[in-house]
mmCIF file of C-alpha atoms and ligand atoms in Angstrom:
data_model
loop_
_atom_site.group_PDB
_atom_site.id
_atom_site.type_symbol
_atom_site.label_atom_id
_atom_site.label_comp_id
_atom_site.label_asym_id
_atom_site.label_seq_id
_atom_site.Cartn_x
_atom_site.Cartn_y
_atom_site.Cartn_z
ATOM 1 C CA MET W 1 113.852 204.437 120.212
ATOM 2 C CA THR W 2 116.373 202.604 118.313
ATOM 3 C CA ALA W 3 116.283 201.809 114.062
ATOM 4 C CA ARG W 4 115.889 199.249 112.017
ATOM 5 C CA ILE W 5 119.062 198.732 110.182
ATOM 6 C CA ILE W 6 118.686 198.065 106.581
ATOM 7 C CA ASP W 7 120.386 195.611 105.410
ATOM 8 C CA GLY W 8 121.272 196.369 102.150
ATOM 9 C CA LYS W 9 124.004 193.346 101.991
ATOM 10 C CA ALA W 10 121.153 190.719 102.100
ATOM 11 C CA PHE W 11 119.113 192.790 99.977
ATOM 12 C CA ALA W 12 121.094 193.009 97.581
ATOM 13 C CA ALA W 13 121.334 189.735 97.512
ATOM 14 C CA ASP W 14 118.204 188.824 96.781
ATOM 15 C CA VAL W 15 118.506 191.658 94.187
ATOM 16 C CA ARG W 16 121.256 189.582 92.413
ATOM 17 C CA ALA W 17 119.424 186.608 93.051
ATOM 18 C CA ARG W 18 116.171 187.745 91.214
ATOM 19 C CA VAL W 19 118.153 189.076 88.409
ATOM 20 C CA ALA W 20 119.754 185.315 88.167
ATOM 21 C CA ASP W 21 116.197 184.076 87.853
ATOM 22 C CA HIS W 22 115.065 185.923 85.058
ATOM 23 C CA VAL W 23 118.467 185.819 83.588
ATOM 24 C CA ALA W 24 118.176 181.793 83.226
ATOM 25 C CA ARG W 25 114.150 182.009 82.052
ATOM 26 C CA LEU W 26 115.545 184.954 79.543
ATOM 27 C CA LYS W 27 118.694 182.171 78.728
ATOM 28 C CA GLU W 28 115.741 179.077 78.299
ATOM 29 C CA GLU W 29 112.791 180.078 76.303
ATOM 30 C CA GLN W 30 114.782 182.947 74.414
ATOM 31 C CA GLY W 31 118.224 181.442 73.999
ATOM 32 C CA ILE W 32 119.767 185.553 74.886
ATOM 33 C CA THR W 33 122.461 185.841 77.858
ATOM 34 C CA PRO W 34 122.467 189.670 78.610
ATOM 35 C CA GLY W 35 125.896 191.032 78.186
ATOM 36 C CA LEU W 36 127.461 193.660 80.101
ATOM 37 C CA ALA W 37 130.634 195.789 78.973
ATOM 38 C CA VAL W 38 132.902 197.451 81.152
ATOM 39 C CA VAL W 39 135.332 199.746 79.475
ATOM 40 C CA LEU W 40 138.661 201.295 82.456
ATOM 41 C CA VAL W 41 140.966 203.522 81.064
ATOM 42 C CA GLY W 42 144.054 203.811 83.010
ATOM 43 C CA ASP W 43 145.715 201.776 85.888
ATOM 44 C CA ASP W 44 143.742 203.435 89.613
ATOM 45 C CA PRO W 45 143.922 200.824 91.910
ATOM 46 C CA ALA W 46 140.470 201.881 93.251
ATOM 47 C CA SER W 47 138.763 201.678 89.603
ATOM 48 C CA GLN W 48 140.333 198.259 88.808
ATOM 49 C CA VAL W 49 139.025 196.757 92.076
ATOM 50 C CA TYR W 50 135.527 197.672 91.315
ATOM 51 C CA VAL W 51 135.765 196.450 87.970
ATOM 52 C CA ARG W 52 136.971 193.232 88.684
ATOM 53 C CA SER W 53 134.004 192.825 91.268
ATOM 54 C CA LYS W 54 131.336 193.847 88.333
ATOM 55 C CA GLY W 55 132.893 191.613 86.203
ATOM 56 C CA LYS W 56 132.735 188.426 88.902
ATOM 57 C CA GLN W 57 129.284 189.425 89.538
ATOM 58 C CA THR W 58 127.874 190.124 86.112
ATOM 59 C CA VAL W 59 129.502 186.293 85.889
ATOM 60 C CA GLU W 60 127.665 184.802 88.906
ATOM 61 C CA VAL W 61 124.261 186.029 87.839
ATOM 62 C CA GLY W 62 124.911 184.245 84.337
ATOM 63 C CA MET W 63 124.993 187.269 82.300
ATOM 64 C CA ALA W 64 128.388 187.956 79.765
ATOM 65 C CA SER W 65 131.033 189.948 80.850
ATOM 66 C CA PHE W 66 133.586 191.865 78.712
ATOM 67 C CA GLU W 67 136.032 193.821 80.235
ATOM 68 C CA HIS W 68 138.291 196.441 78.087
ATOM 69 C CA GLY W 69 141.287 197.443 79.843
ATOM 70 C CA LEU W 70 142.307 200.467 78.127
ATOM 71 C CA PRO W 71 146.172 201.902 78.803
ATOM 72 C CA ALA W 72 145.880 205.805 80.750
ATOM 73 C CA ASP W 73 147.216 207.578 77.510
ATOM 74 C CA THR W 74 144.250 206.006 75.334
ATOM 75 C CA SER W 75 143.565 208.455 73.062
ATOM 76 C CA GLU W 76 139.571 209.982 72.778
ATOM 77 C CA GLU W 77 139.785 208.779 69.382
ATOM 78 C CA GLU W 78 140.225 205.007 69.933
ATOM 79 C CA LEU W 79 138.062 205.471 73.122
ATOM 80 C CA LEU W 80 135.063 206.604 71.267
ATOM 81 C CA LYS W 81 135.580 204.096 68.655
ATOM 82 C CA LEU W 82 135.357 201.042 71.233
ATOM 83 C CA VAL W 83 132.150 202.609 72.493
ATOM 84 C CA ALA W 84 130.836 203.039 69.048
ATOM 85 C CA GLU W 85 131.706 198.730 68.556
ATOM 86 C CA LEU W 86 130.256 198.077 71.572
ATOM 87 C CA ASN W 87 126.773 200.131 70.639
ATOM 88 C CA ALA W 88 126.709 198.117 67.625
ATOM 89 C CA ASP W 89 127.639 194.483 69.462
ATOM 90 C CA PRO W 90 124.367 192.735 69.803
ATOM 91 C CA ALA W 91 126.048 190.380 72.524
ATOM 92 C CA VAL W 92 126.605 194.033 74.887
ATOM 93 C CA HIS W 93 123.653 195.050 76.600
ATOM 94 C CA GLY W 94 124.824 197.599 78.700
ATOM 95 C CA ILE W 95 127.960 199.672 78.825
ATOM 96 C CA LEU W 96 129.718 201.189 81.223
ATOM 97 C CA VAL W 97 133.033 203.064 81.014
ATOM 98 C CA GLN W 98 134.325 203.276 84.445
ATOM 99 C CA LEU W 99 134.690 207.245 85.771
ATOM 100 C CA PRO W 100 136.691 209.037 86.488
ATOM 101 C CA LEU W 101 138.555 209.420 83.325
ATOM 102 C CA PRO W 102 142.181 210.385 82.684
ATOM 103 C CA PRO W 103 142.215 214.475 82.666
ATOM 104 C CA HIS W 104 142.877 214.346 78.697
ATOM 105 C CA LEU W 105 139.475 212.460 78.093
ATOM 106 C CA ASP W 106 136.281 214.528 77.868
ATOM 107 C CA GLU W 107 133.516 212.387 80.182
ATOM 108 C CA ALA W 108 130.599 214.202 78.898
ATOM 109 C CA LEU W 109 131.717 213.297 75.209
ATOM 110 C CA VAL W 110 132.554 209.887 75.893
ATOM 111 C CA ILE W 111 129.281 209.149 77.875
ATOM 112 C CA ASN W 112 126.954 210.945 75.107
ATOM 113 C CA ALA W 113 128.464 208.422 72.860
ATOM 114 C CA ILE W 114 127.011 205.054 74.947
ATOM 115 C CA SER W 115 123.922 204.269 72.848
ATOM 116 C CA PRO W 116 120.986 205.612 75.403
ATOM 117 C CA GLU W 117 119.513 201.855 75.336
ATOM 118 C CA LYS W 118 122.736 200.506 76.711
ATOM 119 C CA ASP W 119 123.577 203.244 79.037
ATOM 120 C CA VAL W 120 123.407 201.239 82.469
ATOM 121 C CA ASP W 121 124.997 204.095 84.428
ATOM 122 C CA GLY W 122 122.087 206.297 83.452
ATOM 123 C CA PHE W 123 124.765 209.370 82.707
ATOM 124 C CA HIS W 124 123.627 210.266 78.967
ATOM 125 C CA ILE W 125 121.561 213.705 78.767
ATOM 126 C CA SER W 126 118.976 211.721 76.795
ATOM 127 C CA ASN W 127 118.050 209.179 80.109
ATOM 128 C CA VAL W 128 118.241 212.017 82.121
ATOM 129 C CA GLY W 129 116.121 214.325 80.097
ATOM 130 C CA LYS W 130 113.779 211.372 80.500
ATOM 131 C CA LEU W 131 114.207 210.643 84.042
ATOM 132 C CA ALA W 132 113.680 214.376 84.876
ATOM 133 C CA THR W 133 110.312 214.634 82.245
ATOM 134 C CA GLY W 134 109.095 211.252 83.791
ATOM 135 C CA GLN W 135 109.760 208.836 80.797
ATOM 136 C CA LYS W 136 111.012 205.226 80.857
ATOM 137 C CA ALA W 137 115.190 205.854 81.174
ATOM 138 C CA MET W 138 118.039 203.859 82.250
ATOM 139 C CA VAL W 139 118.133 205.334 86.206
ATOM 140 C CA PRO W 140 121.967 205.473 87.624
ATOM 141 C CA CYS W 141 122.153 202.402 89.869
ATOM 142 C CA THR W 142 123.074 204.123 93.777
ATOM 143 C CA PRO W 143 119.728 206.189 93.460
ATOM 144 C CA LEU W 144 118.012 203.097 92.176
ATOM 145 C CA GLY W 145 119.159 200.990 94.973
ATOM 146 C CA CYS W 146 118.150 204.234 97.663
ATOM 147 C CA LEU W 147 114.801 203.699 95.970
ATOM 148 C CA MET W 148 114.801 199.823 96.149
ATOM 149 C CA LEU W 149 115.484 200.114 99.897
ATOM 150 C CA LEU W 150 113.153 202.812 100.588
ATOM 151 C CA ARG W 151 110.126 201.101 99.143
ATOM 152 C CA ASP W 152 111.208 197.956 100.882
ATOM 153 C CA VAL W 153 110.103 199.868 104.121
ATOM 154 C CA HIS W 154 107.468 202.149 103.271
ATOM 155 C CA GLY W 155 105.390 200.677 100.786
ATOM 156 C CA SER W 156 103.906 203.945 99.178
ATOM 157 C CA LEU W 157 106.423 206.710 99.322
ATOM 158 C CA SER W 158 103.372 208.786 98.020
ATOM 159 C CA GLY W 159 103.121 212.762 100.371
ATOM 160 C CA LEU W 160 106.378 211.356 102.300
ATOM 161 C CA ASP W 161 108.572 214.199 102.997
ATOM 162 C CA ALA W 162 111.700 214.044 101.592
ATOM 163 C CA VAL W 163 115.239 215.733 102.349
ATOM 164 C CA VAL W 164 118.187 214.665 99.403
ATOM 165 C CA VAL W 165 121.478 216.506 101.218
ATOM 166 C CA GLY W 166 124.058 216.557 97.917
ATOM 167 C CA ARG W 167 122.995 217.905 94.247
ATOM 168 C CA SER W 168 125.958 216.048 91.817
ATOM 169 C CA ASN W 169 124.900 214.143 88.391
ATOM 170 C CA ILE W 170 125.291 210.777 89.575
ATOM 171 C CA VAL W 171 123.673 210.706 93.177
ATOM 172 C CA GLY W 172 122.050 213.039 94.712
ATOM 173 C CA LYS W 173 119.900 214.600 91.247
ATOM 174 C CA PRO W 174 118.645 211.202 90.332
ATOM 175 C CA MET W 175 117.658 210.686 93.781
ATOM 176 C CA ALA W 176 115.697 213.301 93.769
ATOM 177 C CA GLN W 177 114.201 212.733 90.726
ATOM 178 C CA LEU W 178 113.234 209.368 91.448
ATOM 179 C CA LEU W 179 111.590 210.576 94.595
ATOM 180 C CA LEU W 180 109.858 212.983 93.046
ATOM 181 C CA ARG W 181 108.576 210.664 90.545
ATOM 182 C CA ASP W 182 107.302 208.366 93.847
ATOM 183 C CA SER W 183 105.310 211.565 94.893
ATOM 184 C CA CYS W 184 107.475 212.790 97.905
ATOM 185 C CA THR W 185 107.548 216.085 98.748
ATOM 186 C CA VAL W 186 111.512 216.764 97.772
ATOM 187 C CA THR W 187 114.000 218.993 99.245
ATOM 188 C CA ILE W 188 117.337 219.218 97.148
ATOM 189 C CA ALA W 189 120.052 221.033 100.209
ATOM 190 C CA HIS W 190 123.752 221.215 99.024
ATOM 191 C CA SER W 191 126.543 223.360 100.229
ATOM 192 C CA ARG W 192 125.058 226.892 100.211
ATOM 193 C CA THR W 193 121.860 225.562 102.136
ATOM 194 C CA ARG W 194 120.880 227.550 104.789
ATOM 195 C CA ASN W 195 120.157 226.295 108.098
ATOM 196 C CA LEU W 196 120.669 222.714 107.009
ATOM 197 C CA PRO W 197 120.031 220.856 110.695
ATOM 198 C CA GLU W 198 116.401 222.803 110.385
ATOM 199 C CA VAL W 199 115.449 221.436 106.779
ATOM 200 C CA CYS W 200 117.342 217.825 107.903
ATOM 201 C CA ARG W 201 114.285 217.886 110.918
ATOM 202 C CA ARG W 202 111.957 218.357 108.553
ATOM 203 C CA ALA W 203 112.697 215.132 106.805
ATOM 204 C CA GLU W 204 110.736 212.002 106.913
ATOM 205 C CA ILE W 205 112.909 210.905 104.576
ATOM 206 C CA LEU W 206 116.525 211.645 104.457
ATOM 207 C CA VAL W 207 119.309 210.673 102.045
ATOM 208 C CA ALA W 208 122.844 212.001 103.059
ATOM 209 C CA ALA W 209 125.120 211.897 99.847
ATOM 210 C CA VAL W 210 127.748 214.080 100.509
ATOM 211 C CA GLY W 211 131.228 213.059 101.332
ATOM 212 C CA ARG W 212 131.728 214.510 105.094
ATOM 213 C CA PRO W 213 132.320 211.586 107.313
ATOM 214 C CA GLU W 214 129.544 211.593 109.924
ATOM 215 C CA MET W 215 128.937 215.273 108.657
ATOM 216 C CA ILE W 216 124.885 214.393 110.024
ATOM 217 C CA PRO W 217 124.544 213.760 113.800
ATOM 218 C CA GLY W 218 121.223 212.160 115.416
ATOM 219 C CA ASP W 219 119.900 215.860 116.378
ATOM 220 C CA TRP W 220 119.623 216.722 112.959
ATOM 221 C CA ILE W 221 116.947 214.180 112.398
ATOM 222 C CA ARG W 222 113.154 213.882 112.692
ATOM 223 C CA PRO W 223 112.445 211.138 115.077
ATOM 224 C CA GLY W 224 111.260 208.067 113.274
ATOM 225 C CA ALA W 225 112.538 209.141 110.144
ATOM 226 C CA THR W 226 114.398 206.952 107.523
ATOM 227 C CA VAL W 227 117.694 207.576 107.111
ATOM 228 C CA ILE W 228 119.771 206.473 103.710
ATOM 229 C CA ASP W 229 123.881 207.054 104.264
ATOM 230 C CA VAL W 230 125.221 206.985 100.171
ATOM 231 C CA GLY W 231 128.620 208.594 101.776
ATOM 232 C CA ILE W 232 130.960 206.432 101.689
ATOM 233 C CA ASN W 233 134.629 207.752 103.440
ATOM 234 C CA ARG W 234 137.707 205.703 104.613
ATOM 235 C CA VAL W 235 138.972 207.950 107.830
ATOM 236 C CA PRO W 236 141.383 206.535 110.120
ATOM 237 C CA ALA W 237 141.372 204.335 112.850
ATOM 238 C CA PRO W 238 144.454 204.503 115.215
ATOM 239 C CA GLU W 239 142.227 201.921 117.495
ATOM 240 C CA ARG W 240 142.491 199.061 114.970
ATOM 241 C CA GLY W 241 146.098 199.240 114.833
ATOM 242 C CA GLU W 242 148.942 202.026 113.019
ATOM 243 C CA GLY W 243 148.012 202.960 109.455
ATOM 244 C CA LYS W 244 144.999 201.446 109.638
ATOM 245 C CA SER W 245 141.314 202.998 108.488
ATOM 246 C CA ARG W 246 137.576 202.213 108.596
ATOM 247 C CA LEU W 247 134.734 203.393 106.508
ATOM 248 C CA VAL W 248 131.842 205.170 108.002
ATOM 249 C CA GLY W 249 129.188 207.548 106.289
ATOM 250 C CA ASP W 250 128.219 211.060 105.786
ATOM 251 C CA VAL W 251 125.796 210.154 109.091
ATOM 252 C CA HIS W 252 127.052 209.494 112.643
ATOM 253 C CA PHE W 253 125.357 206.200 112.638
ATOM 254 C CA GLU W 254 125.749 206.234 116.735
ATOM 255 C CA SER W 255 123.914 208.816 117.529
ATOM 256 C CA ALA W 256 121.609 208.691 114.370
ATOM 257 C CA VAL W 257 120.598 205.061 115.524
ATOM 258 C CA GLU W 258 118.592 205.977 118.048
ATOM 259 C CA VAL W 259 116.424 208.749 116.612
ATOM 260 C CA ALA W 260 115.532 207.364 113.446
ATOM 261 C CA GLY W 261 112.923 204.607 112.709
ATOM 262 C CA ALA W 262 115.396 203.022 110.439
ATOM 263 C CA ILE W 263 118.661 203.496 108.780
ATOM 264 C CA THR W 264 121.564 201.794 106.632
ATOM 265 C CA PRO W 265 125.327 201.578 107.726
ATOM 266 C CA VAL W 266 128.646 201.851 106.373
ATOM 267 C CA PRO W 267 129.288 199.808 105.368
ATOM 268 C CA GLY W 268 126.511 196.986 104.134
ATOM 269 C CA GLY W 269 123.742 199.741 103.338
ATOM 270 C CA VAL W 270 123.689 200.955 99.843
ATOM 271 C CA GLY W 271 127.212 200.171 98.360
ATOM 272 C CA PRO W 272 126.479 196.252 98.117
ATOM 273 C CA MET W 273 123.275 197.946 96.409
ATOM 274 C CA THR W 274 124.995 199.551 93.834
ATOM 275 C CA ILE W 275 126.354 196.846 91.759
ATOM 276 C CA ALA W 276 123.267 194.502 92.383
ATOM 277 C CA CYS W 277 121.337 197.523 90.816
ATOM 278 C CA LEU W 278 123.986 197.757 87.769
ATOM 279 C CA LEU W 279 123.047 193.852 87.044
ATOM 280 C CA ALA W 280 119.393 194.737 87.248
ATOM 281 C CA ASN W 281 119.940 197.381 84.587
ATOM 282 C CA THR W 282 121.859 195.484 82.465
ATOM 283 C CA LEU W 283 118.814 193.142 82.484
ATOM 284 C CA THR W 284 116.554 195.715 81.890
ATOM 285 C CA ALA W 285 118.200 197.074 78.707
ATOM 286 C CA CYS W 286 118.791 193.568 77.697
ATOM 287 C CA CYS W 287 114.373 193.135 77.304
ATOM 288 C CA ARG W 288 114.067 196.346 76.234
ATOM 289 C CA ILE W 289 116.400 196.249 73.035
ATOM 290 C CA HIS W 290 114.585 192.906 72.645
ATOM 291 C CA GLY W 291 110.964 193.895 73.130
ATOM 292 C CA LEU W 292 110.748 191.855 76.026
ATOM 293 C CA PRO W 293 108.490 192.290 79.223
ATOM 294 C CA GLU W 294 111.184 194.247 82.118
ATOM 295 C CA PRO W 295 111.685 192.144 85.234
ATOM 296 C CA GLU W 296 109.480 193.433 87.812
ATOM 297 C CA GLY W 297 110.581 195.038 91.337
ATOM 298 C CA LEU W 298 114.026 195.854 89.202
ATOM 299 C CA THR W 299 113.304 199.209 87.710
ATOM 300 C CA ALA W 300 112.040 202.485 88.924
HETATM 301 P P1 NDP F 1 129.807 214.962 95.202
HETATM 302 O O1 NDP F 1 130.752 215.438 95.820
HETATM 303 O O2 NDP F 1 129.540 215.251 93.459
HETATM 304 O O3 NDP F 1 129.108 215.672 95.855
HETATM 305 C C1 NDP F 1 128.465 216.052 97.141
HETATM 306 C C2 NDP F 1 127.465 217.452 97.283
HETATM 307 O O4 NDP F 1 127.444 217.527 98.391
HETATM 308 C C3 NDP F 1 127.388 218.371 96.514
HETATM 309 O O5 NDP F 1 126.468 218.811 95.944
HETATM 310 C C4 NDP F 1 127.826 219.301 97.572
HETATM 311 O O6 NDP F 1 127.251 221.079 97.423
HETATM 312 C C5 NDP F 1 126.957 219.098 98.950
HETATM 313 N N1 NDP F 1 128.106 219.149 99.915
HETATM 314 C C6 NDP F 1 129.324 218.824 100.188
HETATM 315 N N2 NDP F 1 129.132 219.947 101.453
HETATM 316 C C7 NDP F 1 128.622 220.058 102.183
HETATM 317 C C8 NDP F 1 127.801 220.598 103.349
HETATM 318 N N3 NDP F 1 128.665 220.832 104.311
HETATM 319 N N4 NDP F 1 126.566 220.633 103.339
HETATM 320 C C9 NDP F 1 125.874 220.576 102.800
HETATM 321 N N5 NDP F 1 125.985 219.759 101.600
HETATM 322 C C10 NDP F 1 127.663 219.572 101.504
HETATM 323 O O7 NDP F 1 129.383 213.619 95.566
HETATM 324 P P2 NDP F 1 128.977 212.286 95.400
HETATM 325 O O8 NDP F 1 127.498 212.747 95.318
HETATM 326 O O9 NDP F 1 129.741 211.682 93.815
HETATM 327 O O10 NDP F 1 128.902 211.088 96.397
HETATM 328 C C11 NDP F 1 128.522 211.731 97.798
HETATM 329 C C12 NDP F 1 129.650 210.502 98.655
HETATM 330 O O11 NDP F 1 128.273 209.505 98.451
HETATM 331 C C13 NDP F 1 130.535 210.455 98.476
HETATM 332 O O12 NDP F 1 131.106 209.769 100.040
HETATM 333 C C14 NDP F 1 130.653 209.244 97.641
HETATM 334 O O13 NDP F 1 131.706 207.955 97.913
HETATM 335 C C15 NDP F 1 129.428 208.094 98.251
HETATM 336 N N6 NDP F 1 129.125 207.228 96.725
HETATM 337 C C16 NDP F 1 128.423 206.268 97.225
HETATM 338 C C17 NDP F 1 128.372 205.211 96.320
HETATM 339 C C18 NDP F 1 127.567 203.977 96.643
HETATM 340 O O14 NDP F 1 127.799 203.129 96.243
HETATM 341 N N7 NDP F 1 127.095 203.948 97.637
HETATM 342 C C19 NDP F 1 127.961 205.791 94.968
HETATM 343 C C20 NDP F 1 128.600 207.060 94.509
HETATM 344 C C21 NDP F 1 128.933 207.816 95.535
HETATM 345 P P3 NDP F 1 127.568 221.879 96.327
HETATM 346 O O15 NDP F 1 127.265 221.184 95.129
HETATM 347 O O16 NDP F 1 127.319 222.650 96.930
HETATM 348 O O17 NDP F 1 129.314 221.685 96.270
#
């Protein structure tokens, strides 16, 4: 059996198109333009690329993009002042502070200073609590993207056995909460889990969010399972030339594709969904702030 390859790139393009459509209608019918503010502290090159890409895609779907680049030695007080200004700005519906922050800044303090309804990353403690207690929340973008892909493959997820490998606050835990909310039977595995291969083999839905290149081989996968590979790992690729590298997931794709029913590739699977879901979240935040109906199929 060879798995269906889940095309995250195409799905993300469709999400962006639906967001753009809704944004156009908001502008025309309500005179409202959703706005996303992204704050980057310091000059980490990977973060700069990511922030530029967010800004470009924000504009492409018709939203307003506000980019704030601050020097690496910005004080906590200055950063909190900017967050307070963005909280109060009616043109801004979503605020994202790019992580990681330089070590002298308290990430939790800064994230929790963002107004929860503008917290499009879904990291504010109040959104984390709302998600865990089944209330309307802003949901972290990567797990939301995974959920959309899973719903597309399965329709209803109710009753399915799901295993999430990884328990980080940004991927593993919110992913598990979302699967639980969709009535899966959820197991969260991590570095202390005993007999991980056996645990993984129980999964009808297997989400890998570990950060270890190709750690999960095909023989850990239940035949026919849906595999969502969140991992993004850069590994050397001498076959492509000296000093070259390539991206791989946490799942060993070549062996997994022979066993799984459906699988996301890396790159081109979960990755593109993250920014698409950031745009979807910004639109959702805008609709909620203005008391308008939320976009269908773009929320958890
Ligand atoms: P973290 O490092 O924060 O968490 C990794 C998790 O994996 C931890 O819970 C850890 O367990 C667990 N783990 C580590 N080693 C093992 C092991 N040998 N067996 C079982 N579990 C293990 O990573 P993130 O959640 O932030 O990211 C995970 C991956 O997803 C990374 O590759 C990252 O690059 C990628 N990512 C991709 C995104 C996208 O847009 N596609 C967005 C965000 C992340 P413990 O808690 O016990 O230490």
